[in-house]
């Protein structure tokens, strides 16, 4: 197969103010200020850039990280991309982040079904079932279903060009929706039986419930942001979460199945956090072959990512989820509690703890970026419905004022905002109750209750600029 559309050279990555750029351009242009796209696309792309950076230049410790610098990291990444240039083709003998072997499996299943079909209708059905799945709009990391709810124009199906297909493949590695929209009624590459109603688990970064919230430190440059979020070998040792260390990315060493020795080692490496390969996929014509890939434990079973906001103080590990009704900045005081200098039990984010300590020493200001996607789950199938939506916030901070006194002031102002918003919620609910708008029902489940919750949420938006500035 002809090698074409190399992601190192072709523009496909969405960048604010610059449209689409290539991987080479990302590491050649420190003036690019931020990634663009929806929050899941931003997280998935940052993870990919971090995977390249970790493969190219993982520092031993903080001293080596600081000596490397953003410019040194860029040079190492560009040299790495030149070395592995032939592994970044979207199409070819070794297509990027794809599993060509699944095409043969699907062809065998299709052939068997066609041979056993007793009617022309069943034969046609078997042939159609062997064709690549539609990509849909490519907006969410999932295949379109037959009864998709069209929440906006972004969900209408269209023919994706190569740059959008590449972005979609990167998204499904970590954020694929759980459910039955994968190949079924066949054996996996490892020989596992997948029945006609086979349901694949969600990608580990999304999580199997309503969608995890992720946080990173962001600077005024994409390249600098990658450098700040780079993890060291010392960090790997301290966390004791990845038995295989940094690991090697899948474009260097591709697993032969979801349960081969390479896959087993990969699952216990930090690289799996960045590019999980939770789906085995292969772009074909205008569609995609889409099969369950490497499965990972849930957060409660021990899955860990530095960008997750977790409370690991108890045996029952808790995670912060994406919530459109509660923007991430509203929990800024709990996310930044470590700045007070007092060790507390509760929710923590390793990416913020490491990144903020670094950023305050190298740039005058930086941001806490948080984002994710809230989804609904029904019988194992995840989808975006009703009030589900993307969540994203970015709060800029000045490193020279951070400290215990600053955190105390932030905590006080956030508490006052909570009190004010709760008062407004009670007043709005009382108003609608007086008008008998609840009709004897639980007001929290009526339009009146929604108005009260909406007022509570809106209360904090205009006030927050005072808190940060």
Coordinates of C-alpha atoms in Angstrom, one line a residue:
X1 CA 0.0 0.0 0.0
X2 CA 1.2 3.5 -0.9
X3 CA 2.5 5.6 2.0
X4 CA 0.7 8.9 2.0
X5 CA -0.4 11.8 4.2
X6 CA 2.5 12.0 6.7
X7 CA 1.4 13.7 9.9
X8 CA 4.9 15.2 10.4
X9 CA 4.6 17.2 7.2
X10 CA 0.9 17.6 6.5
X11 CA -1.1 20.3 8.3
X12 CA -3.8 18.6 10.4
X13 CA -3.5 19.8 14.0
X14 CA -5.9 22.7 15.0
X15 CA -4.0 25.6 16.5
X16 CA -5.5 28.9 17.7
X17 CA -5.0 31.7 15.2
X18 CA -3.2 29.5 12.7
X19 CA -5.7 26.9 11.4
X20 CA -4.1 23.5 10.8
X21 CA -0.4 22.9 11.2
X22 CA 1.9 19.8 11.0
X23 CA 3.8 18.1 13.8
X24 CA 7.0 19.6 12.5
X25 CA 5.5 23.1 12.6
X26 CA 4.4 22.6 16.2
X27 CA 8.0 22.0 17.3
X28 CA 9.4 24.6 15.0
X29 CA 7.2 27.5 16.0
X30 CA 7.2 28.5 19.7
X31 CA 4.8 31.4 18.9
X32 CA 1.8 29.1 18.6
X33 CA 0.0 30.0 21.8
X34 CA -2.6 27.2 22.2
X35 CA -4.3 24.2 20.6
X36 CA -7.7 24.6 19.2
X37 CA -10.8 22.3 18.8
X38 CA -13.2 21.0 21.4
X39 CA -11.8 20.1 24.9
X40 CA -11.5 16.3 24.1
X41 CA -9.5 17.1 20.9
X42 CA -7.2 19.4 22.9
X43 CA -6.5 16.8 25.5
X44 CA -6.0 14.1 23.0
X45 CA -3.6 16.2 21.0
X46 CA -1.7 17.4 24.0
X47 CA -1.3 13.7 25.1
X48 CA 0.1 12.9 21.6
X49 CA 2.6 15.7 21.7
X50 CA 3.6 14.6 25.2
X51 CA 4.0 11.0 24.0
X52 CA 6.4 12.2 21.2
X53 CA 8.3 14.4 23.7
X54 CA 8.6 11.6 26.3
X55 CA 9.9 9.2 23.6
X56 CA 12.4 11.8 22.4
X57 CA 13.6 13.3 25.6
X58 CA 12.4 12.0 29.0
X59 CA 14.5 13.9 31.6
X60 CA 16.0 11.9 34.6
X61 CA 15.0 14.5 37.2
X62 CA 14.0 18.2 37.6
X63 CA 17.5 19.5 37.1
X64 CA 17.8 17.7 33.8
X65 CA 14.2 18.9 32.9
X66 CA 15.2 22.5 33.5
X67 CA 18.5 22.2 31.6
X68 CA 16.6 20.8 28.6
X69 CA 14.4 23.8 28.2
X70 CA 11.6 24.3 25.7
X71 CA 14.1 25.0 22.9
X72 CA 16.1 21.9 23.7
X73 CA 13.0 19.8 23.8
X74 CA 11.9 21.0 20.4
X75 CA 15.3 20.1 18.9
X76 CA 15.1 16.6 20.4
X77 CA 11.5 16.1 19.2
X78 CA 12.3 17.3 15.6
X79 CA 15.3 14.8 15.5
X80 CA 13.0 12.1 16.8
X81 CA 10.4 12.8 14.1
X82 CA 13.0 12.6 11.4
X83 CA 14.2 9.3 12.8
X84 CA 10.6 7.8 12.8
X85 CA 9.3 9.6 9.8
X86 CA 8.0 6.5 8.1
X87 CA 5.8 5.6 11.1
X88 CA 3.7 8.7 10.8
X89 CA 1.9 8.0 7.6
X90 CA -1.9 8.0 8.0
X91 CA -2.1 5.5 5.1
X92 CA 0.4 2.8 4.2
X93 CA 1.9 -0.5 5.3
X94 CA 2.2 0.8 8.9
X95 CA -0.6 3.4 9.2
X96 CA -0.3 5.7 12.3
X97 CA -2.1 4.4 15.4
X98 CA -4.0 1.8 13.4
X99 CA -4.1 -2.0 13.3
X100 CA -4.1 -3.4 9.7
X101 CA -4.6 -7.0 11.0
X102 CA -8.3 -6.4 11.9
X103 CA -9.2 -6.1 8.2
X104 CA -8.4 -9.8 7.6
X105 CA -10.5 -10.8 10.7
X106 CA -13.5 -8.8 9.5
X107 CA -13.1 -10.3 6.0
X108 CA -13.1 -13.8 7.4
X109 CA -16.2 -13.2 9.4
X110 CA -18.0 -11.6 6.4
X111 CA -17.1 -14.5 4.2
X112 CA -18.4 -17.0 6.7
X113 CA -21.7 -15.2 7.1
X114 CA -22.1 -14.8 3.3
X115 CA -21.5 -18.5 2.8
X116 CA -24.0 -19.5 5.4
X117 CA -26.7 -17.0 4.4
X118 CA -29.8 -18.8 3.2
X119 CA -31.6 -15.8 1.6
X120 CA -30.5 -13.0 -0.6
X121 CA -31.5 -10.5 2.1
X122 CA -29.3 -12.2 4.7
X123 CA -26.4 -12.3 2.2
X124 CA -26.7 -8.6 1.5
X125 CA -26.9 -7.9 5.2
X126 CA -23.7 -9.9 5.8
X127 CA -21.9 -8.0 3.0
X128 CA -23.0 -4.7 4.4
X129 CA -21.8 -5.7 7.8
X130 CA -18.4 -6.3 6.5
X131 CA -18.0 -2.8 5.1
X132 CA -16.2 0.0 7.0
X133 CA -18.3 1.9 9.5
X134 CA -19.4 5.5 8.8
X135 CA -17.3 8.2 10.5
X136 CA -20.2 10.5 10.9
X137 CA -19.2 14.1 11.9
X138 CA -16.0 13.1 13.7
X139 CA -16.9 15.6 16.4
X140 CA -17.1 13.0 19.2
X141 CA -14.8 10.0 19.7
X142 CA -17.5 7.5 18.7
X143 CA -19.2 6.0 15.7
X144 CA -22.7 7.5 14.7
X145 CA -25.6 5.3 15.8
X146 CA -28.8 4.8 13.7
X147 CA -30.8 7.1 16.0
X148 CA -28.3 9.8 16.8
X149 CA -29.7 12.9 18.5
X150 CA -28.7 15.9 16.5
X151 CA -27.9 18.5 19.2
X152 CA -26.2 20.9 16.8
X153 CA -25.0 21.3 13.2
X154 CA -21.6 19.8 14.3
X155 CA -23.2 16.3 14.4
X156 CA -24.5 16.1 10.9
X157 CA -22.6 13.5 8.9
X158 CA -20.1 14.7 6.4
X159 CA -17.2 13.3 4.4
X160 CA -14.1 13.9 6.5
X161 CA -10.9 14.9 4.9
X162 CA -7.6 13.4 5.9
X163 CA -6.8 16.0 8.5
X164 CA -10.1 15.4 10.3
X165 CA -9.6 11.6 10.0
X166 CA -6.2 11.9 11.6
X167 CA -7.6 13.9 14.5
X168 CA -10.5 11.4 15.0
X169 CA -8.0 8.5 15.2
X170 CA -6.0 10.3 17.9
X171 CA -9.2 11.0 19.8
X172 CA -10.5 7.4 19.9
X173 CA -7.2 6.1 21.4
X174 CA -8.0 7.4 24.9
X175 CA -11.6 8.8 24.7
X176 CA -13.6 6.2 22.8
X177 CA -17.2 5.9 24.0
X178 CA -18.1 2.6 25.7
X179 CA -20.8 0.5 24.0
X180 CA -21.8 -1.8 21.1
X181 CA -20.8 0.4 18.2
X182 CA -17.7 -1.8 17.6
X183 CA -17.2 -4.9 15.5
X184 CA -18.9 -8.0 17.0
X185 CA -19.9 -11.6 16.4
X186 CA -16.3 -12.6 15.8
X187 CA -13.0 -13.4 17.6
X188 CA -10.6 -10.7 18.6
X189 CA -6.9 -10.7 17.5
X190 CA -6.1 -12.6 20.8
X191 CA -8.9 -15.1 20.1
X192 CA -11.4 -13.7 22.6
X193 CA -15.0 -14.4 21.7
X194 CA -17.0 -11.3 20.9
X195 CA -20.7 -12.1 20.6
X196 CA -23.3 -10.4 18.5
X197 CA -24.1 -8.0 21.4
X198 CA -20.5 -7.4 22.4
X199 CA -20.0 -4.1 24.3
X200 CA -16.5 -2.5 24.5
X201 CA -15.5 -0.6 27.6
X202 CA -14.8 3.2 27.3
X203 CA -11.4 4.6 26.7
X204 CA -9.6 5.0 30.0
X205 CA -9.3 8.8 29.8
X206 CA -13.0 9.2 29.3
X207 CA -13.9 6.6 32.0
X208 CA -16.8 4.2 32.2
X209 CA -19.3 6.5 33.9
X210 CA -20.1 10.1 33.0
X211 CA -16.8 11.4 31.8
X212 CA -13.6 12.3 33.7
X213 CA -12.3 15.9 34.2
X214 CA -8.7 16.6 33.2
X215 CA -6.4 19.4 34.3
X216 CA -3.1 20.7 33.0
X217 CA -0.8 23.7 33.4
X218 CA -0.9 25.8 30.3
X219 CA 1.5 28.6 29.3
X220 CA 1.4 31.1 26.4
X221 CA 3.0 28.7 24.0
X222 CA 2.1 25.2 23.0
X223 CA 5.7 24.1 23.0
X224 CA 6.3 25.5 26.5
X225 CA 3.1 23.8 27.7
X226 CA 4.4 20.5 26.5
X227 CA 7.7 21.1 28.2
X228 CA 6.0 22.1 31.5
X229 CA 3.8 18.9 31.5
X230 CA 6.7 16.6 30.7
X231 CA 7.2 13.9 33.4
X232 CA 10.6 12.8 34.6
X233 CA 12.0 9.3 35.4
X234 CA 12.1 10.5 39.0
X235 CA 8.4 11.3 38.9
X236 CA 7.7 7.8 37.5
X237 CA 9.6 6.2 40.4
X238 CA 7.9 8.3 43.0
X239 CA 4.3 7.6 41.9
X240 CA 4.9 3.8 41.7
X241 CA 2.0 3.6 39.2
X242 CA 3.8 2.4 36.0
X243 CA 5.8 -0.8 36.5
X244 CA 7.1 -0.7 32.9
X245 CA 8.3 2.9 33.3
X246 CA 7.9 5.4 30.4
X247 CA 7.6 2.6 27.8
X248 CA 7.8 2.8 24.1
X249 CA 5.0 4.3 21.9
X250 CA 2.9 2.0 19.8
X251 CA 4.2 3.5 16.5
X252 CA 7.7 2.2 17.4
X253 CA 6.5 -1.3 18.6
X254 CA 2.9 -2.2 17.6
X255 CA 1.2 -5.0 19.6
X256 CA 0.0 -8.0 17.6
X257 CA -3.2 -8.3 19.7
X258 CA -4.8 -6.8 22.7
X259 CA -3.3 -9.5 25.0
X260 CA 0.2 -10.1 23.5
X261 CA 3.3 -9.6 25.6
X262 CA 3.9 -6.2 24.0
X263 CA 0.4 -5.1 24.9
X264 CA 0.8 -6.4 28.5
X265 CA 4.0 -4.4 29.0
X266 CA 2.4 -1.4 27.3
X267 CA -0.6 -1.4 29.7
X268 CA 1.7 -0.9 32.7
X269 CA 3.7 2.0 31.1
X270 CA 3.2 5.7 31.2
X271 CA 2.9 5.7 27.4
X272 CA -0.4 4.0 27.7
X273 CA -1.7 7.0 29.6
X274 CA -0.8 9.2 26.7
X275 CA -1.9 7.0 23.8
X276 CA -4.0 4.1 25.2
X277 CA -4.9 2.4 21.9
X278 CA -8.3 1.4 23.5
X279 CA -9.6 0.8 20.0
X280 CA -8.0 -1.1 17.1
X281 CA -9.0 0.9 14.0
X282 CA -8.2 1.0 10.3
X283 CA -9.2 3.8 7.9
X284 CA -10.6 2.3 4.7
X285 CA -12.1 4.3 1.8
X286 CA -14.4 6.9 3.4
X287 CA -15.0 4.8 6.6
X288 CA -13.2 2.9 9.3
X289 CA -12.9 -0.6 10.7
X290 CA -13.5 -0.1 14.4
X291 CA -12.8 -2.9 17.0
X292 CA -12.3 -3.1 20.7
X293 CA -8.6 -2.7 21.5
X294 CA -6.5 -2.8 24.7
X295 CA -8.7 -2.8 27.8
X296 CA -7.7 -1.0 31.0
X297 CA -8.7 -1.1 34.7
X298 CA -11.2 1.5 36.0
X299 CA -10.0 4.3 38.3
X300 CA -11.4 2.3 41.3
X301 CA -9.4 -0.7 40.1
X302 CA -6.2 1.4 40.0
X303 CA -6.1 3.3 36.7
X304 CA -4.2 6.6 37.2
X305 CA -3.4 9.6 35.0
X306 CA -1.5 12.7 36.2
X307 CA -4.2 14.9 34.7
X308 CA -7.1 13.3 36.6
X309 CA -8.4 14.9 39.7
X310 CA -8.5 12.1 42.3
X311 CA -9.1 11.6 46.0
X312 CA -7.0 8.5 46.8
X313 CA -7.1 9.0 50.6
X314 CA -9.6 6.1 51.0
X315 CA -9.8 2.6 49.5
X316 CA -12.7 3.9 47.4
X317 CA -10.9 6.2 44.9
X318 CA -13.0 9.1 43.8
X319 CA -12.6 11.2 40.6
X320 CA -13.9 14.6 39.6
X321 CA -16.2 14.3 36.6
X322 CA -17.0 16.8 33.8
X323 CA -20.2 18.7 34.9
X324 CA -21.7 21.4 32.6
X325 CA -23.6 22.8 35.6
X326 CA -20.4 23.3 37.6
X327 CA -17.6 24.8 35.7
X328 CA -14.1 23.6 36.8
X329 CA -12.9 27.0 38.0
X330 CA -15.5 26.8 40.8
X331 CA -13.3 24.2 42.4
X332 CA -10.1 26.1 41.9
X333 CA -9.5 26.4 45.7
X334 CA -9.6 22.7 46.2
X335 CA -7.4 22.0 43.2
X336 CA -4.8 24.5 44.4
X337 CA -5.0 23.6 48.1
X338 CA -1.3 22.4 48.0
X339 CA -0.2 26.0 47.5
X340 CA -1.2 26.8 51.1
X341 CA 1.8 24.7 52.2
X342 CA -0.5 22.4 54.3
X343 CA -0.7 18.8 53.3
X344 CA -4.4 17.9 53.0
X345 CA -6.3 14.7 52.2
X346 CA -8.7 15.1 49.4
X347 CA -8.7 15.7 45.7
X348 CA -5.4 16.3 44.0
X349 CA -4.0 16.5 40.5
X350 CA -0.4 15.5 39.9
X351 CA -0.2 17.5 36.7
X352 CA -1.1 20.7 38.5
X353 CA 1.2 20.0 41.5
X354 CA 4.2 19.4 39.2
X355 CA 3.3 21.9 36.6
X356 CA 2.6 24.9 38.8
X357 CA 5.9 24.4 40.8
X358 CA 7.7 24.5 37.4
X359 CA 5.7 27.3 35.7
X360 CA 6.0 29.8 38.6
X361 CA 9.8 29.7 38.2
X362 CA 10.0 30.0 34.4
X363 CA 7.2 32.3 33.2
X364 CA 5.5 35.4 34.7
X365 CA 2.0 33.9 34.3
X366 CA 0.5 30.6 33.5
X367 CA -3.0 29.0 33.4
X368 CA -4.8 26.1 35.0
X369 CA -6.7 24.5 32.1
X370 CA -9.4 22.0 32.9
X371 CA -11.7 20.2 30.5
X372 CA -13.7 17.1 29.6
X373 CA -16.9 15.8 28.2
X374 CA -20.0 14.7 30.2
X375 CA -21.7 11.7 28.6
X376 CA -24.7 9.5 29.5
X377 CA -24.6 5.7 30.0
X378 CA -27.4 3.3 29.3
X379 CA -26.8 -0.5 29.5
X380 CA -23.1 0.0 28.8
X381 CA -23.6 2.4 25.8
X382 CA -22.2 5.9 26.3
X383 CA -23.6 8.8 24.3
X384 CA -24.1 12.6 24.4
X385 CA -27.7 13.4 25.3
X386 CA -29.9 16.2 26.8
X387 CA -27.7 18.3 29.1
X388 CA -24.5 16.5 28.3
X389 CA -21.8 18.8 26.9
X390 CA -18.1 19.7 26.8
X391 CA -16.7 21.4 29.8
X392 CA -13.7 23.8 29.6
X393 CA -12.2 26.6 31.7
X394 CA -8.9 28.3 31.8
X395 CA -7.7 30.5 34.7
X396 CA -4.6 32.6 34.4
X397 CA -2.4 33.0 37.5
X398 CA 0.7 35.1 38.3
X399 CA 3.5 33.0 39.9
X400 CA 5.0 35.8 41.9
X401 CA 1.8 36.3 44.1
X402 CA 1.0 32.6 44.7
X403 CA 1.4 31.6 48.3
X404 CA -0.4 30.9 51.5
X405 CA -1.8 34.5 51.8
X406 CA -3.0 34.4 48.2
X407 CA -4.6 31.1 48.7
X408 CA -6.4 32.2 51.8
X409 CA -7.9 35.2 50.0
X410 CA -9.0 32.9 47.1
X411 CA -10.6 30.5 49.6
X412 CA -12.5 33.3 51.3
X413 CA -13.8 34.8 48.0
X414 CA -14.8 31.4 46.7
X415 CA -16.7 30.7 49.9
X416 CA -18.5 34.0 49.7
X417 CA -19.5 33.2 46.1
X418 CA -20.8 29.9 47.2
X419 CA -22.9 31.6 49.9
X420 CA -24.2 34.2 47.4
X421 CA -25.1 31.6 44.8
X422 CA -26.9 29.4 47.3
X423 CA -28.9 32.4 48.5
X424 CA -29.9 33.2 44.9
X425 CA -30.9 29.6 44.3
X426 CA -33.2 29.6 47.4
X427 CA -34.8 32.9 46.4
X428 CA -35.5 31.8 42.8
X429 CA -36.9 28.5 43.9
X430 CA -39.1 30.2 46.5
X431 CA -40.4 32.6 43.8
X432 CA -41.4 29.8 41.5
X433 CA -42.9 27.9 44.4
X434 CA -45.1 30.9 45.3
X435 CA -46.3 30.9 41.7
X436 CA -47.2 27.2 42.1
X437 CA -44.9 26.4 39.2
X438 CA -44.0 23.1 40.7
X439 CA -47.6 21.8 40.4
X440 CA -47.1 19.7 43.5
X441 CA -44.0 17.9 42.1
X442 CA -40.4 17.9 43.4
X443 CA -39.3 21.4 42.2
X444 CA -35.8 20.1 41.6
X445 CA -37.1 18.0 38.8
X446 CA -39.3 20.7 37.2
X447 CA -38.6 23.7 34.9
X448 CA -38.8 25.8 38.0
X449 CA -36.0 23.9 39.6
X450 CA -33.9 24.2 36.4
X451 CA -34.4 27.9 36.5
X452 CA -33.1 28.0 40.1
X453 CA -30.1 25.9 39.2
X454 CA -29.4 28.1 36.2
X455 CA -29.5 31.2 38.3
X456 CA -27.1 29.7 40.7
X457 CA -24.7 28.9 37.9
X458 CA -24.9 32.2 36.3
X459 CA -24.4 34.0 39.5
X460 CA -20.7 33.1 39.6
X461 CA -19.7 33.9 36.1
X462 CA -19.7 37.7 36.2
X463 CA -18.2 37.7 39.8
X464 CA -15.3 35.5 39.0
X465 CA -13.2 38.1 37.2
X466 CA -13.0 39.9 40.5
X467 CA -11.7 36.8 42.2
X468 CA -8.9 36.1 39.7
X469 CA -7.8 39.6 39.0

